[in-house]
mmCIF file of C-alpha atoms and ligand atoms in Angstrom:
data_model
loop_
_atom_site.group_PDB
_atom_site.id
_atom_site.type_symbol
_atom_site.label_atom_id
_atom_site.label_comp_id
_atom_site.label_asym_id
_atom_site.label_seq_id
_atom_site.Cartn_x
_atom_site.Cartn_y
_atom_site.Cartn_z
ATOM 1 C CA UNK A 1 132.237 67.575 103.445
ATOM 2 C CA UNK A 2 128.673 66.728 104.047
ATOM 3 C CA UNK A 3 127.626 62.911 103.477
ATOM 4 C CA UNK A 4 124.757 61.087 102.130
ATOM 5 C CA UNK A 5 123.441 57.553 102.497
ATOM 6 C CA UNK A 6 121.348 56.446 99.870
ATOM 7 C CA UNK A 7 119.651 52.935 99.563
ATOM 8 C CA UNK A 8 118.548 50.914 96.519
ATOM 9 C CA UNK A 9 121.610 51.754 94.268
ATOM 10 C CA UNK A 10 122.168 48.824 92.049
ATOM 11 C CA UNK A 11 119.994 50.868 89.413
ATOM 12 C CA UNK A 12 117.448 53.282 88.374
ATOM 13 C CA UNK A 13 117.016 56.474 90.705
ATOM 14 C CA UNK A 14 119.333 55.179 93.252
ATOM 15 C CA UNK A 15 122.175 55.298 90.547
ATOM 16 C CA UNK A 16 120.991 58.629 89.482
ATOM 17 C CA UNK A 17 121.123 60.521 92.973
ATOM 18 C CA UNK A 18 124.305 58.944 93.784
ATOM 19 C CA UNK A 19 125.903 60.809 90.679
ATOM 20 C CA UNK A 20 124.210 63.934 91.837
ATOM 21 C CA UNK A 21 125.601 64.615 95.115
ATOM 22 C CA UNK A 22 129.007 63.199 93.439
ATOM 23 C CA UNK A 23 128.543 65.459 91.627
ATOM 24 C CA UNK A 24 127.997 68.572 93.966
ATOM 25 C CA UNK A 25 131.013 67.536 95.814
ATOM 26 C CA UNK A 26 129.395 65.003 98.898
ATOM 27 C CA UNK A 27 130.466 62.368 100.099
ATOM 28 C CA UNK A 28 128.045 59.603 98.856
ATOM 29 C CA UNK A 29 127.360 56.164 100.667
ATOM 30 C CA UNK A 30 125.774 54.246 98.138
ATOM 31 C CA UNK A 31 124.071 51.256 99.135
ATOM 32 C CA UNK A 32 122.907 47.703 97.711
ATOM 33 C CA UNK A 33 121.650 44.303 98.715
ATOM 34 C CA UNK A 34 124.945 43.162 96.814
ATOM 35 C CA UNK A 35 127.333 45.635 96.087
ATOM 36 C CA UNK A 36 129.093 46.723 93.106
ATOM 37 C CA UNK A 37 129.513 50.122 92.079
ATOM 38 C CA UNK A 38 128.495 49.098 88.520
ATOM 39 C CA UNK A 39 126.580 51.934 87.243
ATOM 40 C CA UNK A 40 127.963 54.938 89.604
ATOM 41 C CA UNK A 41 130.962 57.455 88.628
ATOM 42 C CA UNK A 42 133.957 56.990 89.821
ATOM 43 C CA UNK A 43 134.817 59.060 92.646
ATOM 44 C CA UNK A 44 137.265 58.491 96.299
ATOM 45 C CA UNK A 45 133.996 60.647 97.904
ATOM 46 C CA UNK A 46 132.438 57.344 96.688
ATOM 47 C CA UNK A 47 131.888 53.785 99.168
ATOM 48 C CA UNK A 48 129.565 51.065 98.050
ATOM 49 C CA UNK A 49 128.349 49.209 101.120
ATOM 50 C CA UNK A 50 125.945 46.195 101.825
ATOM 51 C CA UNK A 51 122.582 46.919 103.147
ATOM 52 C CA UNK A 52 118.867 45.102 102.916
ATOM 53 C CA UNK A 53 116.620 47.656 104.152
ATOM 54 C CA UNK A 54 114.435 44.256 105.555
ATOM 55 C CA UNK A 55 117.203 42.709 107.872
ATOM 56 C CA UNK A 56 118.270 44.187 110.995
ATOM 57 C CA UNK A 57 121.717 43.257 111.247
ATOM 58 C CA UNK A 58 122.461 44.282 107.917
ATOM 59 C CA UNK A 59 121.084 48.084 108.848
ATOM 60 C CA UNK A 60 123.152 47.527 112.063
ATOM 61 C CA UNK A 61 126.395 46.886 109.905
ATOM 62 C CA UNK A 62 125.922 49.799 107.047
ATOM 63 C CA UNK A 63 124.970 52.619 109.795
ATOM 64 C CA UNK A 64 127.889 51.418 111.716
ATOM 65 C CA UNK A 65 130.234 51.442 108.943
ATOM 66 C CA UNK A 66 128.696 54.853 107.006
ATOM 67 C CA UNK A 67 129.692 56.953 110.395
ATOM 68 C CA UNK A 68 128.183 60.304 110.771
ATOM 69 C CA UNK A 69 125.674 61.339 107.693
ATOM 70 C CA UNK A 70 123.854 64.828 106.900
ATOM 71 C CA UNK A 71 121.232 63.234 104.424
ATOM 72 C CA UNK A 72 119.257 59.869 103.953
ATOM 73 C CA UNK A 73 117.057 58.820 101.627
ATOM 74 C CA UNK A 74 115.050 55.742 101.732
ATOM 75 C CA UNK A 75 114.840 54.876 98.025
ATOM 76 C CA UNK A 76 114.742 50.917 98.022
ATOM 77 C CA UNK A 77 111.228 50.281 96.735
ATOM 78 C CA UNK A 78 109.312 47.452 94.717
ATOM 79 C CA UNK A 79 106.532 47.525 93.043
ATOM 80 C CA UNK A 80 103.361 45.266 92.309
ATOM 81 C CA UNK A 81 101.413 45.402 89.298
ATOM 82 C CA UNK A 82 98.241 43.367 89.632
ATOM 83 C CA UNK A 83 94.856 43.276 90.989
ATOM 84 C CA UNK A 84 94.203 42.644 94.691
ATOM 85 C CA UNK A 85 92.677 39.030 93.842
ATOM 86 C CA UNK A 86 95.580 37.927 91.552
ATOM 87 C CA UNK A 87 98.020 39.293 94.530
ATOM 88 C CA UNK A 88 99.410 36.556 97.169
ATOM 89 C CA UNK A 89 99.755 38.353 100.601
ATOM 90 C CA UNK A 90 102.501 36.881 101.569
ATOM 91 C CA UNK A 91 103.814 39.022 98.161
ATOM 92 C CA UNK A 92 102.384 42.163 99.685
ATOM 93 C CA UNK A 93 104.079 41.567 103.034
ATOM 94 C CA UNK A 94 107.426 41.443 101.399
ATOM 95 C CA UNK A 95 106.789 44.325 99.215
ATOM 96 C CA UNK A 96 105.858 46.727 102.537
ATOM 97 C CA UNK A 97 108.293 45.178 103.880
ATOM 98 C CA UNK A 98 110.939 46.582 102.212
ATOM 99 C CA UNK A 99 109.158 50.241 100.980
ATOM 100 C CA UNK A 100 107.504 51.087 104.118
ATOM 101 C CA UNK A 101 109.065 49.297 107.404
ATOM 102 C CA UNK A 102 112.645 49.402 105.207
ATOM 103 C CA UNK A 103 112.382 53.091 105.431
ATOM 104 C CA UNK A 104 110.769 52.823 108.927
ATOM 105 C CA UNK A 105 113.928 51.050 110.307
ATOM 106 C CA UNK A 106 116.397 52.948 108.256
ATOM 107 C CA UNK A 107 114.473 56.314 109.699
ATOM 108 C CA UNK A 108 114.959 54.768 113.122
ATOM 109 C CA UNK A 109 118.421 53.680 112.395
ATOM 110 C CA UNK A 110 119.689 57.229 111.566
ATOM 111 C CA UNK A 111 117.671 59.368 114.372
ATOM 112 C CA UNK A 112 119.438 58.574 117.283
ATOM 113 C CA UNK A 113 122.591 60.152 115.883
ATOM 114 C CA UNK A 114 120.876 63.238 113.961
ATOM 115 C CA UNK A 115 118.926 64.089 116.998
ATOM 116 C CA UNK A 116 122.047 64.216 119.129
ATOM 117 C CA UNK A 117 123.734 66.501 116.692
ATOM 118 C CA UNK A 118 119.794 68.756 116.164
ATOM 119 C CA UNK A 119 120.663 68.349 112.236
ATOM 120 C CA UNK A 120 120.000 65.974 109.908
ATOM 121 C CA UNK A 121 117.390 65.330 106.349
ATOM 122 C CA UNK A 122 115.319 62.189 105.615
ATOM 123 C CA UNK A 123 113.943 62.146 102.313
ATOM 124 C CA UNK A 124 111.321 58.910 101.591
ATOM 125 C CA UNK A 125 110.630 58.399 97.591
ATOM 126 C CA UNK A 126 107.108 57.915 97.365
ATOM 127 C CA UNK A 127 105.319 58.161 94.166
ATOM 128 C CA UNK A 128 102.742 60.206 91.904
ATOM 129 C CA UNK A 129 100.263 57.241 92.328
ATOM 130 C CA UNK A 130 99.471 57.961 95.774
ATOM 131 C CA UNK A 131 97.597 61.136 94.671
ATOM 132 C CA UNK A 132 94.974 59.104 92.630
ATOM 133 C CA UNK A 133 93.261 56.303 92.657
ATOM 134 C CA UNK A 134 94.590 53.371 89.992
ATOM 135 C CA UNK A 135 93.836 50.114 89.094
ATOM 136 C CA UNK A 136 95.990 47.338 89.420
ATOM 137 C CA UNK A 137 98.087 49.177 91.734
ATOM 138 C CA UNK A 138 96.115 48.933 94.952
ATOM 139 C CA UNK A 139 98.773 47.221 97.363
ATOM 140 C CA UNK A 140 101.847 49.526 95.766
ATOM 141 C CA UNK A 141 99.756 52.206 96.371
ATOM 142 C CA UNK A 142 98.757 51.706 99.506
ATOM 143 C CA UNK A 143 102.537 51.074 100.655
ATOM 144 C CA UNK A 144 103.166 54.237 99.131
ATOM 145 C CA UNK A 145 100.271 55.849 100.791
ATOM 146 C CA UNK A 146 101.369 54.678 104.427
ATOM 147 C CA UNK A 147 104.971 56.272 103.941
ATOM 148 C CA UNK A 148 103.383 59.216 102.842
ATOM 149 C CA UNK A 149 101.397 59.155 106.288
ATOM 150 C CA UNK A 150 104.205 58.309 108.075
ATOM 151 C CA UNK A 151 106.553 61.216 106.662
ATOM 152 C CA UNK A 152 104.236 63.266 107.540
ATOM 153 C CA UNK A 153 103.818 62.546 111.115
ATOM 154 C CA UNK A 154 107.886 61.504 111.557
ATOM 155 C CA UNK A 155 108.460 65.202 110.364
ATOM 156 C CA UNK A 156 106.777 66.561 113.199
ATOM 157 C CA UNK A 157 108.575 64.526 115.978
ATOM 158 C CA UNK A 158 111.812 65.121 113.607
ATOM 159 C CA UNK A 159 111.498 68.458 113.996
ATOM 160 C CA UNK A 160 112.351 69.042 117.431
ATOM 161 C CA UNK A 161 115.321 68.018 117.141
ATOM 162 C CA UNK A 162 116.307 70.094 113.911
ATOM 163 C CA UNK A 163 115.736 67.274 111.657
ATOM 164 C CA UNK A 164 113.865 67.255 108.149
ATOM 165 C CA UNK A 165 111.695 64.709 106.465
ATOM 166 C CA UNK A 166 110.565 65.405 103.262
ATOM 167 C CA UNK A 167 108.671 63.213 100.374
ATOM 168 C CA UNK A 168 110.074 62.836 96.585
ATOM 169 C CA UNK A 169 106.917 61.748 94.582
ATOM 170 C CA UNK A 170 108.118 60.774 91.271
ATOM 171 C CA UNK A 171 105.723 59.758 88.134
ATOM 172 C CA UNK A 172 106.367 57.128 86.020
ATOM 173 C CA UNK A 173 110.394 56.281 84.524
ATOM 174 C CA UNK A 174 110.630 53.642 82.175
ATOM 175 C CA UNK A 175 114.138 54.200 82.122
ATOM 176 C CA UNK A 176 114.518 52.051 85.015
ATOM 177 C CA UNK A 177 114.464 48.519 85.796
ATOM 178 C CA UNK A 178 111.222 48.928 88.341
ATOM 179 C CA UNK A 179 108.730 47.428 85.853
ATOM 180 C CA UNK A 180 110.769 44.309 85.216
ATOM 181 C CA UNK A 181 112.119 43.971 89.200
ATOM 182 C CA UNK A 182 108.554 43.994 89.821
ATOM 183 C CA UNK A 183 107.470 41.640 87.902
ATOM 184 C CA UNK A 184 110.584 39.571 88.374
ATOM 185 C CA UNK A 185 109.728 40.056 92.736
ATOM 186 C CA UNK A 186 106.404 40.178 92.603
ATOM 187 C CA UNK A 187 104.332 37.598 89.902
ATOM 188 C CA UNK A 188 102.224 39.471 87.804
ATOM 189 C CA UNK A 189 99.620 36.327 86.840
ATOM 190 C CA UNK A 190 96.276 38.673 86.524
ATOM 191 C CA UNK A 191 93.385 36.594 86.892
ATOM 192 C CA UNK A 192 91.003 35.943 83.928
ATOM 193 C CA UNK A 193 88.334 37.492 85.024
ATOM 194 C CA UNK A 194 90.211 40.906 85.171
ATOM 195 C CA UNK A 195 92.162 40.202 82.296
ATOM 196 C CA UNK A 196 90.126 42.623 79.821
ATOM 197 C CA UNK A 197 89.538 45.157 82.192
ATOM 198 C CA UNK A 198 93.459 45.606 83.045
ATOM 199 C CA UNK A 199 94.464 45.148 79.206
ATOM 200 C CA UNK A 200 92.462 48.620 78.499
ATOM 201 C CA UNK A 201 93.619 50.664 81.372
ATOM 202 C CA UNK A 202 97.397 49.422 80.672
ATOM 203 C CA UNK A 203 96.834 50.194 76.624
ATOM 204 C CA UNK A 204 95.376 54.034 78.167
ATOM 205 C CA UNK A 205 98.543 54.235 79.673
ATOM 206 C CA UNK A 206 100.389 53.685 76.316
ATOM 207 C CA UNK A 207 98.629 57.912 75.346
ATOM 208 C CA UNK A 208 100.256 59.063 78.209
ATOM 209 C CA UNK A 209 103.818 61.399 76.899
ATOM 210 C CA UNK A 210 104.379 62.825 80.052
ATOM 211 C CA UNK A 211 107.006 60.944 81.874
ATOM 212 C CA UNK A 212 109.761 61.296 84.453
ATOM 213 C CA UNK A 213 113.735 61.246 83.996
ATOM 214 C CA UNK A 214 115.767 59.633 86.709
ATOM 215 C CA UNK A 215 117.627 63.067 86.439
ATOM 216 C CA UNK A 216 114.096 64.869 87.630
ATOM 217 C CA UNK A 217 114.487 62.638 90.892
ATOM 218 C CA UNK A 218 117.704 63.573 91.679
ATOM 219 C CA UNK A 219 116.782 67.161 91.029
ATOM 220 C CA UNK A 220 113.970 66.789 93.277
ATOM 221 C CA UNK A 221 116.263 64.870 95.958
ATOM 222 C CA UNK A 222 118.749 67.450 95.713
ATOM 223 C CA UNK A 223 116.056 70.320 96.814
ATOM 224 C CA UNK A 224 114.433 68.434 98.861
ATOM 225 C CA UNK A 225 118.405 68.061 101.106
ATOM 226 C CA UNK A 226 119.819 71.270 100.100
ATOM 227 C CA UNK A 227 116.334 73.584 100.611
ATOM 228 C CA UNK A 228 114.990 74.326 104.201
ATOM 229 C CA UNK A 229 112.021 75.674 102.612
ATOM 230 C CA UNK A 230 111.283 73.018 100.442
ATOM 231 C CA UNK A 231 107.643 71.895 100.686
ATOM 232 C CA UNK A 232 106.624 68.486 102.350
ATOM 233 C CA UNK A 233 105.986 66.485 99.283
ATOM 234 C CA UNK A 234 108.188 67.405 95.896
ATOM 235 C CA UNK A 235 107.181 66.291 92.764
ATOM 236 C CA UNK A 236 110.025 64.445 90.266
ATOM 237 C CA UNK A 237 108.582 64.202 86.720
ATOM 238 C CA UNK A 238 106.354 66.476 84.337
ATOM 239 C CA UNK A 239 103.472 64.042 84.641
ATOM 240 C CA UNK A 240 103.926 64.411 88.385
ATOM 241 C CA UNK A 241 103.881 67.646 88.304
ATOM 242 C CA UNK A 242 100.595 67.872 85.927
ATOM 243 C CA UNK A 243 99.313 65.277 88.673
ATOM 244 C CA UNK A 244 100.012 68.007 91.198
ATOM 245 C CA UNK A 245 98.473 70.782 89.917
ATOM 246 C CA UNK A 246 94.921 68.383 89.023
ATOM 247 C CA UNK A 247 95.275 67.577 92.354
ATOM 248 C CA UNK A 248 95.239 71.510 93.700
ATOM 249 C CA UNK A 249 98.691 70.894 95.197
ATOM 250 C CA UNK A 250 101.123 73.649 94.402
ATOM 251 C CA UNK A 251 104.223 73.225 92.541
ATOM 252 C CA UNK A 252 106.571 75.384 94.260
HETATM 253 N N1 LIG B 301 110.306 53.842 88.177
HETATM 254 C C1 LIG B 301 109.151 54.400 88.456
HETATM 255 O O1 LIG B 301 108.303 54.566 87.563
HETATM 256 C C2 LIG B 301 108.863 54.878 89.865
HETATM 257 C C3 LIG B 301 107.854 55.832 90.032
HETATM 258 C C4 LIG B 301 107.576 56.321 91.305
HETATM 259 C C5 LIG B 301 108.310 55.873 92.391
HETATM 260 N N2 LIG B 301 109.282 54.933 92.215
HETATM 261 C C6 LIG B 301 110.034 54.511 93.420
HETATM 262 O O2 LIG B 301 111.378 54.888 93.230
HETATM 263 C C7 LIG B 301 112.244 54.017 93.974
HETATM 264 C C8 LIG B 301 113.341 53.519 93.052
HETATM 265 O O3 LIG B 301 112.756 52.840 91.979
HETATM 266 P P1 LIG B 301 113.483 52.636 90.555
HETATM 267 O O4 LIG B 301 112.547 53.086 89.518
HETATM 268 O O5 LIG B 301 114.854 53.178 90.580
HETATM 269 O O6 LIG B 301 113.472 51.025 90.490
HETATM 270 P P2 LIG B 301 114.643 49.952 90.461
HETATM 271 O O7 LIG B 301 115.567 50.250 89.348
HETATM 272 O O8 LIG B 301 113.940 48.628 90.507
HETATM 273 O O9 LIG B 301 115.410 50.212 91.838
HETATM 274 C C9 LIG B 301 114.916 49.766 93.052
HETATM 275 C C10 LIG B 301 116.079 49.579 94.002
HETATM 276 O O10 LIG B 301 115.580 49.097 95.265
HETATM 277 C C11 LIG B 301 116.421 48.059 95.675
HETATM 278 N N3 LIG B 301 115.834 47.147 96.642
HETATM 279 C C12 LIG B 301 114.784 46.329 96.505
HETATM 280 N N4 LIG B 301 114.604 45.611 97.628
HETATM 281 C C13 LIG B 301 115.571 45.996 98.502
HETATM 282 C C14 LIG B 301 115.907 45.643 99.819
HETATM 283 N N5 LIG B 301 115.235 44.704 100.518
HETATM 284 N N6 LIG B 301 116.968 46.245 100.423
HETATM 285 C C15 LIG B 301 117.685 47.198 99.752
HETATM 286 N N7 LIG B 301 117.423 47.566 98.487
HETATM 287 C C16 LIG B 301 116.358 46.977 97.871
HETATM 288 C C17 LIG B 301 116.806 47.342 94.392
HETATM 289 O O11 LIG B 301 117.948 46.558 94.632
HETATM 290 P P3 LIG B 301 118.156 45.060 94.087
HETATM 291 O O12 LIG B 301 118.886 45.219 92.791
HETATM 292 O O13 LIG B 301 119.000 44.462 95.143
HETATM 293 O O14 LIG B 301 116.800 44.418 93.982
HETATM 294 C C18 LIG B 301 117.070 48.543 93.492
HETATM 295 O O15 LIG B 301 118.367 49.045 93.704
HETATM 296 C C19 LIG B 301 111.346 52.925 94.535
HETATM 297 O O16 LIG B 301 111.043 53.217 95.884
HETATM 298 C C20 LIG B 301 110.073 53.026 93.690
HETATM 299 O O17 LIG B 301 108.937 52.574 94.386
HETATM 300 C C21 LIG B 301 109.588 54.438 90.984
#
């Protein structure tokens, strides 16, 4: 039975591909700063472990305990919604932190074992907003952006050894808790002098009825594991997918 790690669980997409490879008959290792399986069917294919993408030993501890695994994806992910000046950096440290040397680690974690046995997928959630420029999403973006660019280089290294890497870029959920976890992580205190400026472009946002379902991540997970011929960066969402095709990207 094949297995699958998956980190960030204790909600949103996390939760979401967990159930989906339940549900396809894998083995799923779901994992969470502090575990509970709250949220995620029942299943015995189903262990909850501990695991902070942003401390070593704790990476040391799930990879040791998961055993052998076909699939991981680095989900774990924060965002930041504010302009650069209203940002602290010590804020934007912790947030690439966890969604770009989290994944790094977690990458480097899995490898040894994957390239030993010349099999093996790594799937990296990204996001829609690293195809366009936004406001008030610069340092998010640019996290997003660098595990993009690493992906894409990883992949090529992966390869000889018969290992994937792919890239889930999923538009905007509200059916998550992202929004408030950032917000709740990250400050959102927008200076005054911007405070106009990011009013509009968040009331433009409120015309937008495209959206993504956590269910359109998993879907996209799913290919992006199951499907050898699955294109380097999948999009999750109908407003990704419009993204996409403004962008001249193919959606496959
Ligand atoms: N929702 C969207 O609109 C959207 C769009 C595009 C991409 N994404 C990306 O999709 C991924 C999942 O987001 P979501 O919408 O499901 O948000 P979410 O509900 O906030 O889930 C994020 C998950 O990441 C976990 N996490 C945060 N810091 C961690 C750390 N240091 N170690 C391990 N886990 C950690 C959180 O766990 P705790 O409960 O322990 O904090 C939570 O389980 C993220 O990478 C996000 O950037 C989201």
């Amino acid at each position: 039975m094949p297995r699958i790690l998956i980190t960030g669980c204790s909600s949103g997409f996390g939760q979401a591909i967990a159930a989906r490879f339940l549900d396809q008959g894998w083995e799923v290792i779901a994992t969470m700063r502090r575990p509970s399986a709250k949220g995620l069917p029942a299943s015995d294919r189903l262990r909850v472990l501990p695991l902070d993408v942003t401390d070593p030993e704790s990476i040391t501890s799930a990879i040791a305990k998961a055993g052998q695994i076909n699939a991981l994806v680095n989900n774990a992910g924060v965002g930041m919604l504010n302009v650069l000046e209203g940002a602290e950096i010590t804020k934007a440290r912790d947030l690439f932190e966890i969604n770009v040397l989290g994944a790094m680690a977690m990458t480097r974690a899995v490898m040894p074992a994957m390239r030993e046995r010349q099999t093996g997928v790594i799937v990296n959630i990204s996001s829609s907003v690293t195809l366009r420029p936004l406001p008030a999403l610069s340092i998010y973006t640019a996290s997003k952006a660098a595990l993009n660019a690493f992906t894409e280089s990883f992949a090529l290294e992966a390869a000889e050894f018969g290992v994937r890497a792919r890239l889930v870029l999923p538009g905007r959920a509200k059916a998550t808790s992202f929004g408030k976890n950032a917000v709740a992580r990250m400050g959102m205190d927008i200076p005054e002098a911007y405070g106009l400026f990011v009013q509009a472009y968040f009331q433009s946002l409120q015309s937008v009825t495209e959206k993504t379902e956590v269910s359109d991540v998993a879907q996209a997970v799913w290919r992006a594991v199951t499907d050898e011929a699955a294109p380097m960066k999948l999009p999750a969402g109908t407003d990704a997918e419009t993204w996409f095709r403004e962008e001249g990207i193919p959606v496959e």
